[in-house]
Amino acid sequence: MKMELPTPVLHSLFALNAAGYESYVVGGCVRDALMGKEPFDWDITTSALPEQTMEVFQDCRTIETGIQHGTVTVIIDEMPLEITTYRVDGDYSDGRHPDRVSFTRSLTEDLKRRDFTVNAIAYHPNVGLVDPFDGQKDLQNSIIRCVGDPSTRFSEDALRLLRGMRFAATLDFCIEETTATAIHQLAPTLSGISAERIAIELEKLLCGNNAPRILTEYTDVLEEILPCRLDSPNLAKRMALVKATPLSRYAALLFDTSEETVTAMANRLKFSRHFTEDLSALIRHKAIPISNERAALLRLLHHLGPVLSKTLLEIRAVYDAKDYTSLQKQLDDLVQRDACYRLSRLAISGNDLLDAGFSPGPAIGTTLQRLLEAVMDGDCANTKTDLLEYAKQKSLC
Ligand code: ATP
Ligand code: MG
C-alpha cells in the first residue's frame, strides 16, 4: 500500500534515515489518510533522541515543543512537523500525566502506548504499514478500541475516555464493547482532568456528525463534566439539525437551560470571554418573538447583531419545527440595506437633542432609545426632522 506524503514529510523521514535513525509517520495522519481524508497535520515518530533530531535538522527552524516528552517541531517549507522520539510512558499515578517518559528503540513499544488501535498505525514509504494491533481492521469496521486493556489504559489518562467518544462522534465509529463499558465505569475519573484538555475534546465531540448518538449513549459520562442534566426531550435530535459549529452546537445543548447554566459551563470549561458572551446572549434571547414582520426582525438584530441573529434563527427553526429560510433572507436584506437597528444608525444624536432645547441629563439616553424603538416599529421615519418632531410630540424629554 502506497500513501501520498507531502514533500516536506518525505524529506524529513529520509533525512532521519540518512543519519541512521528509523522514522515513520504515525497516529491521526495515518488514520485519516487510510480513510481517504486529507490529514490536518503530520506527526513523525523516530528512534532518534530529541538532541539527535535537532542535529539532523540543524539547518531548519526547530522549536523545542516538548523536549522532555521527546517532541521537537521542525519547520520545513513552512510546514511544521512534530517529530517525537519512540517513547514508553511510565506510571500514571495522577491519571493525567506519566510520572516520567522513557525513550525506547522499539517502534512497537511506541505504538503500544497510544490510545486506540486506529491511532496506533505507522507508515514509511519503504516499509509500508506497521500495524501490530490490527488498527486497519478496526478502521474498516469503524470501531474504536483501546490498545491493550481498556480499564488500565483509561486509568492511566482519563482524557482518553473523552477522546474515544470524540473519535466515535467525528469519524462516525462505534466504540467496542469492553472499551465502552470501561468508559461508563470510569466516567467519574474525568473530574481529575484539566478544564482546557476537556474543553478541546468536548468541542470536537459536539461538532462531530455522530455527536447526537454519542450524546444519547454516553449521557452519564457527559453529565460528569457538564454543569447540567442532558435530559431535555429530543436534545440529541435537535443537536443533529443545527450547524456543526461550536457556538450552534453548544447553544443547542444548552437551549433548555438558563443563562446561569451558561455561566457555570463557561467557568467550568474556561470558555473565552467572547464565546461566553455570544452563548449567553443567545440563551438570554432564546424566546424572543420571531415573525416575518420587519419590526420583529429589527428587534432581533438590535439584541443580537447580524451573526448571532442568524444563529438564533437557525436554532429556533429546529425548536419551533418551522422553516425560517425566508426570514434569514429578510435579515440579510435588512443588514445590507443599512436598516436602523442600532443607536449609531439613528439619524439623530444626543447633541442634536440638546441643540433642539432638550435638557441635558440621563433622559437624553432614554429618549434616543425610545426613538430607536419608534424607528424599528415603523412609527417614525429615520430622519432628523421626523425624529425631533416625534420626540416633541410624545414629550419624550
Ligand atoms: P486529530 O485528528 O484530532 O489531531 P489525532 O489522533 O492526531 O487526532 P492528537 O491529539 O494529534 O490526535 O495525537 C496524535 C497521536 O498521539 C494520536 O493519534 C495517538 O496515537 C497519540 N495520543 C494522543 N493523545 C493521547 C493520549 N491521551 N493517550 C495515548 N495516546 C495519545
Ligand atoms: Mg493530530
Short mmCIF file of C-alpha atoms and ligand atoms in Angstrom, two decimals:
data_model
loop_
_atom_site.label_atom_id
_atom_site.label_comp_id
_atom_site.label_asym_id
_atom_site.label_seq_id
_atom_site.Cartn_x
_atom_site.Cartn_y
_atom_site.Cartn_z
CA MET A 1 0.00 0.00 0.00
CA LYS A 2 1.37 3.41 -1.04
CA MET A 3 0.43 6.56 0.82
CA GLU A 4 0.85 10.03 -0.69
CA LEU A 5 3.04 12.04 1.65
CA PRO A 6 3.74 15.77 1.28
CA THR A 7 7.30 16.55 0.16
CA PRO A 8 8.45 18.08 3.49
CA VAL A 9 7.25 14.92 5.29
CA LEU A 10 9.13 12.65 2.87
CA HIS A 11 12.17 14.88 3.18
CA SER A 12 12.23 14.65 6.97
CA LEU A 13 11.64 10.87 7.04
CA PHE A 14 14.60 10.31 4.68
CA ALA A 15 16.82 12.86 6.43
CA LEU A 16 16.41 10.89 9.66
CA ASN A 17 17.10 7.60 7.83
CA ALA A 18 20.24 9.03 6.21
CA ALA A 19 21.56 9.83 9.69
CA GLY A 20 20.97 6.21 10.73
CA TYR A 21 17.62 6.52 12.53
CA GLU A 22 14.23 4.93 11.93
CA SER A 23 11.31 7.20 11.14
CA TYR A 24 7.60 6.78 10.40
CA VAL A 25 4.50 8.90 10.08
CA VAL A 26 2.12 7.83 12.81
CA GLY A 27 -1.20 8.37 14.59
CA GLY A 28 -4.01 10.61 13.37
CA CYS A 29 -2.43 11.38 9.99
CA VAL A 30 -2.09 7.70 9.05
CA ARG A 31 -5.63 7.03 10.27
CA ASP A 32 -7.02 9.93 8.23
CA ALA A 33 -5.00 9.07 5.10
CA LEU A 34 -6.22 5.45 5.26
CA MET A 35 -9.77 6.77 5.44
CA GLY A 36 -9.14 8.84 2.31
CA LYS A 37 -9.16 12.13 4.23
CA GLU A 38 -6.59 14.89 3.96
CA PRO A 39 -4.65 14.78 7.27
CA PHE A 40 -4.73 18.01 9.24
CA ASP A 41 -1.12 17.68 10.34
CA TRP A 42 1.60 15.04 10.04
CA ASP A 43 3.26 13.53 13.13
CA ILE A 44 6.53 11.65 12.84
CA THR A 45 7.91 9.10 15.26
CA THR A 46 11.61 8.25 15.26
CA SER A 47 14.30 6.26 17.02
CA ALA A 48 16.44 9.44 17.15
CA LEU A 49 16.68 11.13 20.54
CA PRO A 50 15.47 14.76 20.63
CA GLU A 51 19.06 16.14 20.54
CA GLN A 52 19.80 13.88 17.58
CA THR A 53 16.68 15.11 15.76
CA MET A 54 17.81 18.71 16.40
CA GLU A 55 21.18 17.85 14.93
CA VAL A 56 19.70 16.24 11.81
CA PHE A 57 17.62 19.37 11.21
CA GLN A 58 20.20 21.93 12.31
CA ASP A 59 19.74 23.87 9.06
CA CYS A 60 15.97 24.15 9.55
CA ARG A 61 13.98 26.15 12.05
CA THR A 62 13.27 23.92 15.04
CA ILE A 63 11.16 24.52 18.13
CA GLU A 64 11.68 22.53 21.31
CA THR A 65 7.94 21.92 21.70
CA GLY A 66 8.02 19.35 24.48
CA ILE A 67 11.56 18.20 24.67
CA GLN A 68 11.05 16.36 27.98
CA HIS A 69 8.40 14.26 26.20
CA GLY A 70 10.68 13.83 23.21
CA THR A 71 8.97 16.22 20.80
CA VAL A 72 10.76 18.63 18.50
CA THR A 73 8.88 20.70 15.91
CA VAL A 74 10.78 21.13 12.67
CA ILE A 75 9.59 23.63 10.09
CA ILE A 76 10.27 22.53 6.52
CA ASP A 77 8.98 24.68 3.64
CA GLU A 78 6.70 26.41 6.14
CA MET A 79 5.17 23.09 7.19
CA PRO A 80 5.54 22.42 10.94
CA LEU A 81 6.23 18.74 11.64
CA GLU A 82 6.14 17.28 15.13
CA ILE A 83 8.92 14.72 15.44
CA THR A 84 8.74 12.61 18.60
CA THR A 85 11.20 10.03 19.85
CA TYR A 86 9.86 6.45 20.29
CA ARG A 87 8.58 6.55 23.82
CA VAL A 88 7.23 4.39 26.61
CA ASP A 89 5.17 6.16 29.24
CA GLY A 90 5.98 5.45 32.88
CA ASP A 91 3.32 5.05 35.61
CA TYR A 92 0.39 7.47 35.64
CA SER A 93 -0.11 8.00 39.36
CA ASP A 94 -2.33 11.06 38.80
CA GLY A 95 -4.44 9.65 35.92
CA ARG A 96 -3.28 12.51 33.72
CA HIS A 97 0.46 12.64 33.07
CA PRO A 98 3.05 9.88 33.02
CA ASP A 99 5.34 10.25 36.05
CA ARG A 100 8.21 10.03 33.61
CA VAL A 101 8.65 9.04 29.99
CA SER A 102 11.47 6.90 28.77
CA PHE A 103 12.72 6.59 25.25
CA THR A 104 12.87 3.24 23.53
CA ARG A 105 14.43 1.81 20.37
CA SER A 106 11.26 -0.15 19.56
CA LEU A 107 8.53 1.19 17.30
CA THR A 108 6.11 -1.45 18.62
CA GLU A 109 6.65 -0.18 22.19
CA ASP A 110 5.84 3.33 21.00
CA LEU A 111 2.69 2.17 19.23
CA LYS A 112 1.64 0.27 22.37
CA ARG A 113 1.43 3.45 24.46
CA ARG A 114 -1.03 5.03 22.01
CA ASP A 115 -4.70 5.25 22.92
CA PHE A 116 -6.71 3.44 20.22
CA THR A 117 -5.82 0.81 17.63
CA VAL A 118 -6.80 3.16 14.78
CA ASN A 119 -4.30 5.70 16.16
CA ALA A 120 -1.52 3.14 16.55
CA ILE A 121 -0.56 2.57 12.91
CA ALA A 122 2.79 3.75 11.48
CA TYR A 123 3.87 4.11 7.85
CA HIS A 124 7.12 4.51 5.96
CA PRO A 125 7.26 4.57 2.13
CA ASN A 126 9.96 1.83 2.04
CA VAL A 127 8.43 -0.35 4.77
CA GLY A 128 4.69 0.11 4.30
CA LEU A 129 2.24 -0.01 7.19
CA VAL A 130 3.26 -1.18 10.65
CA ASP A 131 0.09 -2.21 12.45
CA PRO A 132 0.72 -4.58 15.37
CA PHE A 133 -2.73 -4.01 16.94
CA ASP A 134 -4.87 -4.53 13.82
CA GLY A 135 -5.88 -0.92 13.57
CA GLN A 136 -6.64 -1.30 9.86
CA LYS A 137 -9.25 -3.96 10.60
CA ASP A 138 -10.90 -1.67 13.16
CA LEU A 139 -10.78 1.19 10.66
CA GLN A 140 -12.54 -0.96 8.08
CA ASN A 141 -15.18 -1.95 10.61
CA SER A 142 -15.49 1.59 12.03
CA ILE A 143 -14.52 0.57 15.57
CA ILE A 144 -12.81 2.50 18.35
CA ARG A 145 -10.92 0.00 20.53
CA CYS A 146 -8.26 0.61 23.16
CA VAL A 147 -4.73 -0.65 22.62
CA GLY A 148 -4.49 -3.17 25.47
CA ASP A 149 -6.86 -3.44 28.44
CA PRO A 150 -9.34 -0.54 28.38
CA SER A 151 -9.63 -0.09 32.17
CA THR A 152 -5.85 0.04 32.54
CA ARG A 153 -5.44 2.47 29.64
CA PHE A 154 -8.24 4.76 30.84
CA SER A 155 -6.90 4.68 34.42
CA GLU A 156 -3.57 5.96 33.10
CA ASP A 157 -5.13 9.00 31.45
CA ALA A 158 -8.84 9.68 31.89
CA LEU A 159 -8.88 12.10 28.97
CA ARG A 160 -8.79 9.01 26.75
CA LEU A 161 -12.44 8.33 27.71
CA LEU A 162 -13.44 11.57 26.08
CA ARG A 163 -11.04 11.10 23.17
CA GLY A 164 -12.68 7.74 22.44
CA MET A 165 -16.12 9.35 22.43
CA ARG A 166 -14.76 12.21 20.32
CA PHE A 167 -13.35 9.89 17.66
CA ALA A 168 -16.63 7.92 17.60
CA ALA A 169 -18.51 11.21 17.12
CA THR A 170 -16.27 12.67 14.42
CA LEU A 171 -15.44 9.51 12.48
CA ASP A 172 -18.92 8.01 12.83
CA PHE A 173 -17.49 4.92 14.54
CA CYS A 174 -18.85 2.60 17.23
CA ILE A 175 -17.00 2.03 20.46
CA GLU A 176 -16.08 -1.63 21.03
CA GLU A 177 -17.93 -3.22 23.93
CA THR A 178 -15.22 -3.61 26.60
CA THR A 179 -13.88 -0.15 25.72
CA ALA A 180 -17.42 1.27 26.06
CA THR A 181 -18.05 -0.50 29.37
CA ALA A 182 -14.80 0.90 30.80
CA ILE A 183 -15.77 4.41 29.65
CA HIS A 184 -19.05 4.23 31.58
CA GLN A 185 -17.38 2.70 34.63
CA LEU A 186 -14.55 5.20 34.80
CA ALA A 187 -16.60 8.31 33.94
CA PRO A 188 -16.11 9.82 37.45
CA THR A 189 -12.34 9.87 36.93
CA LEU A 190 -12.79 12.67 34.38
CA SER A 191 -13.01 15.04 37.36
CA GLY A 192 -9.22 14.89 37.60
CA ILE A 193 -8.65 16.21 34.07
CA SER A 194 -7.94 19.87 33.42
CA ALA A 195 -10.67 22.08 32.01
CA GLU A 196 -8.59 23.02 28.99
CA ARG A 197 -8.00 19.45 27.87
CA ILE A 198 -11.67 18.57 28.40
CA ALA A 199 -12.87 21.64 26.52
CA ILE A 200 -10.80 20.82 23.42
CA GLU A 201 -12.14 17.27 23.19
CA LEU A 202 -15.72 18.24 24.05
CA GLU A 203 -15.85 20.90 21.36
CA LYS A 204 -14.62 18.45 18.73
CA LEU A 205 -17.08 15.82 20.02
CA LEU A 206 -20.07 18.18 19.84
CA CYS A 207 -19.17 19.21 16.29
CA GLY A 208 -18.94 15.60 15.11
CA ASN A 209 -21.54 14.24 12.69
CA ASN A 210 -22.24 11.47 15.10
CA ALA A 211 -22.43 13.68 18.21
CA PRO A 212 -26.16 13.06 18.75
CA ARG A 213 -25.67 9.30 19.07
CA ILE A 214 -22.76 9.73 21.46
CA LEU A 215 -24.84 12.21 23.47
CA THR A 216 -27.56 9.60 23.81
CA GLU A 217 -25.32 6.61 24.53
CA TYR A 218 -22.90 8.40 26.86
CA THR A 219 -25.18 10.85 28.69
CA ASP A 220 -23.84 9.60 32.04
CA VAL A 221 -20.26 10.38 31.03
CA LEU A 222 -21.05 13.83 29.67
CA GLU A 223 -23.06 14.72 32.77
CA GLU A 224 -19.87 14.16 34.79
CA ILE A 225 -18.25 17.11 33.04
CA LEU A 226 -21.22 19.39 32.36
CA PRO A 227 -22.95 21.53 34.98
CA CYS A 228 -26.41 20.45 33.77
CA ARG A 229 -28.50 17.36 33.08
CA LEU A 230 -28.92 16.32 29.49
CA ASP A 231 -32.50 15.20 29.90
CA SER A 232 -34.43 17.60 27.64
CA PRO A 233 -36.65 15.67 25.27
CA ASN A 234 -35.27 15.41 21.75
CA LEU A 235 -31.99 17.06 22.71
CA ALA A 236 -29.89 14.76 20.53
CA LYS A 237 -32.28 15.07 17.60
CA ARG A 238 -32.13 18.85 17.77
CA MET A 239 -28.36 18.89 18.05
CA ALA A 240 -28.18 16.88 14.83
CA LEU A 241 -30.14 19.54 12.97
CA VAL A 242 -28.05 22.58 13.85
CA LYS A 243 -24.83 23.54 12.14
CA ALA A 244 -21.68 21.72 13.28
CA THR A 245 -20.04 24.83 14.74
CA PRO A 246 -19.06 25.16 18.41
CA LEU A 247 -21.50 28.04 19.02
CA SER A 248 -24.52 26.40 17.37
CA ARG A 249 -23.89 23.02 18.98
CA TYR A 250 -23.29 24.44 22.49
CA ALA A 251 -26.32 26.70 22.13
CA ALA A 252 -28.47 23.72 21.10
CA LEU A 253 -27.06 21.71 24.02
CA LEU A 254 -27.96 24.46 26.49
CA PHE A 255 -31.11 25.81 24.87
CA ASP A 256 -33.41 24.46 27.58
CA THR A 257 -31.24 25.81 30.38
CA SER A 258 -30.67 29.31 31.75
CA GLU A 259 -28.01 31.97 31.50
CA GLU A 260 -26.72 30.78 34.90
CA THR A 261 -26.00 27.39 33.38
CA VAL A 262 -24.09 29.06 30.57
CA THR A 263 -22.02 30.93 33.17
CA ALA A 264 -21.40 27.73 35.13
CA MET A 265 -20.39 25.96 31.92
CA ALA A 266 -18.10 28.81 30.88
CA ASN A 267 -16.43 28.82 34.31
CA ARG A 268 -16.04 25.09 34.40
CA LEU A 269 -14.63 24.76 30.89
CA LYS A 270 -12.82 28.11 30.85
CA PHE A 271 -14.51 29.39 27.69
CA SER A 272 -13.10 32.59 26.18
CA ARG A 273 -14.92 35.78 27.15
CA HIS A 274 -16.07 36.34 23.59
CA PHE A 275 -17.53 32.83 23.27
CA THR A 276 -19.23 33.09 26.68
CA GLU A 277 -20.81 36.43 25.77
CA ASP A 278 -22.16 35.09 22.47
CA LEU A 279 -23.53 31.94 24.09
CA SER A 280 -25.11 33.92 26.97
CA ALA A 281 -26.72 36.38 24.53
CA LEU A 282 -28.26 33.51 22.55
CA ILE A 283 -29.69 31.87 25.66
CA ARG A 284 -30.87 35.23 27.08
CA HIS A 285 -32.85 35.97 23.92
CA LYS A 286 -33.85 32.40 23.10
CA ALA A 287 -37.58 33.14 23.45
CA ILE A 288 -37.62 36.43 21.53
CA PRO A 289 -40.72 36.69 19.29
CA ILE A 290 -39.88 35.63 15.76
CA SER A 291 -42.02 36.58 12.79
CA ASN A 292 -41.62 37.91 9.28
CA GLU A 293 -42.60 41.40 10.44
CA ARG A 294 -39.92 43.97 9.85
CA ALA A 295 -40.22 45.25 13.44
CA ALA A 296 -39.63 41.79 14.93
CA LEU A 297 -36.59 41.20 12.74
CA LEU A 298 -35.15 44.61 13.58
CA ARG A 299 -35.55 43.90 17.28
CA LEU A 300 -33.78 40.60 16.81
CA LEU A 301 -30.91 42.43 15.09
CA HIS A 302 -30.94 45.06 17.81
CA HIS A 303 -30.40 42.50 20.57
CA LEU A 304 -28.08 40.07 18.81
CA GLY A 305 -26.47 41.72 15.77
CA PRO A 306 -26.38 40.07 12.32
CA VAL A 307 -24.29 36.98 13.05
CA LEU A 308 -25.92 35.83 16.29
CA SER A 309 -29.39 36.65 14.92
CA LYS A 310 -28.83 34.15 12.15
CA THR A 311 -27.59 31.55 14.63
CA LEU A 312 -30.67 32.06 16.78
CA LEU A 313 -32.97 31.75 13.77
CA GLU A 314 -31.21 28.53 12.84
CA ILE A 315 -31.74 27.04 16.30
CA ARG A 316 -35.27 28.34 16.67
CA ALA A 317 -36.17 26.81 13.30
CA VAL A 318 -35.27 23.43 14.80
CA TYR A 319 -37.04 24.15 18.09
CA ASP A 320 -40.18 25.62 16.54
CA ALA A 321 -40.11 22.98 13.76
CA LYS A 322 -40.52 25.78 11.20
CA ASP A 323 -38.70 26.79 8.06
CA TYR A 324 -37.12 30.17 8.67
CA THR A 325 -35.11 30.28 5.45
CA SER A 326 -37.05 33.25 4.10
CA LEU A 327 -36.53 35.08 7.41
CA GLN A 328 -32.79 34.52 7.08
CA LYS A 329 -33.01 36.22 3.66
CA GLN A 330 -35.07 39.11 5.04
CA LEU A 331 -32.49 39.53 7.78
CA ASP A 332 -29.66 39.68 5.21
CA ASP A 333 -31.65 42.23 3.24
CA LEU A 334 -32.16 44.48 6.26
CA VAL A 335 -28.47 44.37 7.10
CA GLN A 336 -27.42 45.06 3.51
CA ARG A 337 -29.83 47.95 3.19
CA ASP A 338 -28.40 49.54 6.33
CA ALA A 339 -31.69 49.32 8.20
CA CYS A 340 -31.68 51.12 11.53
CA TYR A 341 -31.46 48.75 14.48
CA ARG A 342 -28.68 50.41 16.46
CA LEU A 343 -28.38 53.82 18.13
CA SER A 344 -25.38 54.55 15.93
CA ARG A 345 -27.63 54.28 12.86
CA LEU A 346 -30.24 56.69 14.21
CA ALA A 347 -30.34 59.94 12.18
CA ILE A 348 -30.19 61.97 15.35
CA SER A 349 -27.67 62.25 18.19
CA GLY A 350 -27.72 63.39 21.80
CA ASN A 351 -26.17 66.70 20.72
CA ASP A 352 -28.96 67.23 18.18
CA LEU A 353 -31.49 66.83 21.01
CA LEU A 354 -29.56 69.31 23.21
CA ASP A 355 -29.36 71.80 20.30
CA ALA A 356 -33.11 71.48 19.91
CA GLY A 357 -33.56 72.56 23.52
CA PHE A 358 -33.96 69.25 25.33
CA SER A 359 -32.48 69.42 28.82
CA PRO A 360 -29.21 67.63 29.48
CA GLY A 361 -29.08 64.54 31.70
CA PRO A 362 -29.76 60.82 31.58
CA ALA A 363 -33.14 61.41 29.93
CA ILE A 364 -31.30 62.09 26.67
CA GLY A 365 -30.13 58.48 26.54
CA THR A 366 -33.62 57.17 27.30
CA THR A 367 -35.07 59.42 24.60
CA LEU A 368 -32.64 58.13 21.98
CA GLN A 369 -33.56 54.57 22.93
CA ARG A 370 -37.29 55.36 22.62
CA LEU A 371 -36.66 56.98 19.25
CA LEU A 372 -34.78 53.91 18.05
CA GLU A 373 -37.71 51.73 19.12
CA ALA A 374 -40.12 54.03 17.26
CA VAL A 375 -38.00 53.70 14.11
CA MET A 376 -37.74 49.91 14.46
CA ASP A 377 -41.52 49.64 15.00
CA GLY A 378 -42.17 51.78 11.91
CA ASP A 379 -43.81 54.59 13.94
CA CYS A 380 -41.31 57.22 12.85
CA ALA A 381 -39.08 57.72 9.79
CA ASN A 382 -35.34 57.77 10.42
CA THR A 383 -34.74 61.43 9.54
CA LYS A 384 -33.64 64.17 11.87
CA THR A 385 -36.77 66.27 11.29
CA ASP A 386 -39.18 63.39 11.84
CA LEU A 387 -37.34 62.20 14.91
CA LEU A 388 -37.29 65.67 16.53
CA GLU A 389 -40.97 66.15 15.73
CA TYR A 390 -41.76 62.69 17.21
CA ALA A 391 -39.75 63.40 20.38
CA LYS A 392 -41.55 66.73 20.90
CA GLN A 393 -44.99 65.30 20.17
CA LYS A 394 -44.53 62.48 22.62
CA SER A 395 -42.81 64.83 25.11
CA LEU A 396 -40.01 62.37 25.44
CA CYS A 397 -37.70 64.73 27.32
P1 ATP B 1 -6.60 14.84 15.46
O1 ATP B 1 -7.06 14.47 14.10
O2 ATP B 1 -7.67 15.46 16.27
O3 ATP B 1 -5.30 15.60 15.53
P2 ATP B 1 -5.01 12.70 16.50
O4 ATP B 1 -5.29 11.22 16.61
O5 ATP B 1 -3.93 13.11 15.56
O6 ATP B 1 -6.37 13.42 16.15
P3 ATP B 1 -3.53 14.05 18.50
O7 ATP B 1 -4.02 14.62 19.79
O8 ATP B 1 -2.99 14.95 17.45
O9 ATP B 1 -4.74 13.21 17.95
O10 ATP B 1 -2.45 12.95 18.89
C1 ATP B 1 -1.62 12.30 17.94
C2 ATP B 1 -1.44 10.82 18.32
O11 ATP B 1 -0.84 10.73 19.61
C3 ATP B 1 -2.75 10.05 18.43
O12 ATP B 1 -3.18 9.57 17.17
C4 ATP B 1 -2.35 8.94 19.37
O13 ATP B 1 -1.61 7.95 18.70
C5 ATP B 1 -1.43 9.64 20.34
N1 ATP B 1 -2.13 10.22 21.52
C6 ATP B 1 -2.58 11.50 21.65
N2 ATP B 1 -3.15 11.68 22.86
C7 ATP B 1 -3.02 10.52 23.51
C8 ATP B 1 -3.40 10.08 24.82
N3 ATP B 1 -4.01 10.88 25.67
N4 ATP B 1 -3.08 8.80 25.15
C9 ATP B 1 -2.45 7.97 24.29
N5 ATP B 1 -2.09 8.32 23.05
C10 ATP B 1 -2.36 9.58 22.65
MG MG B 2 -3.18 15.16 15.28
#
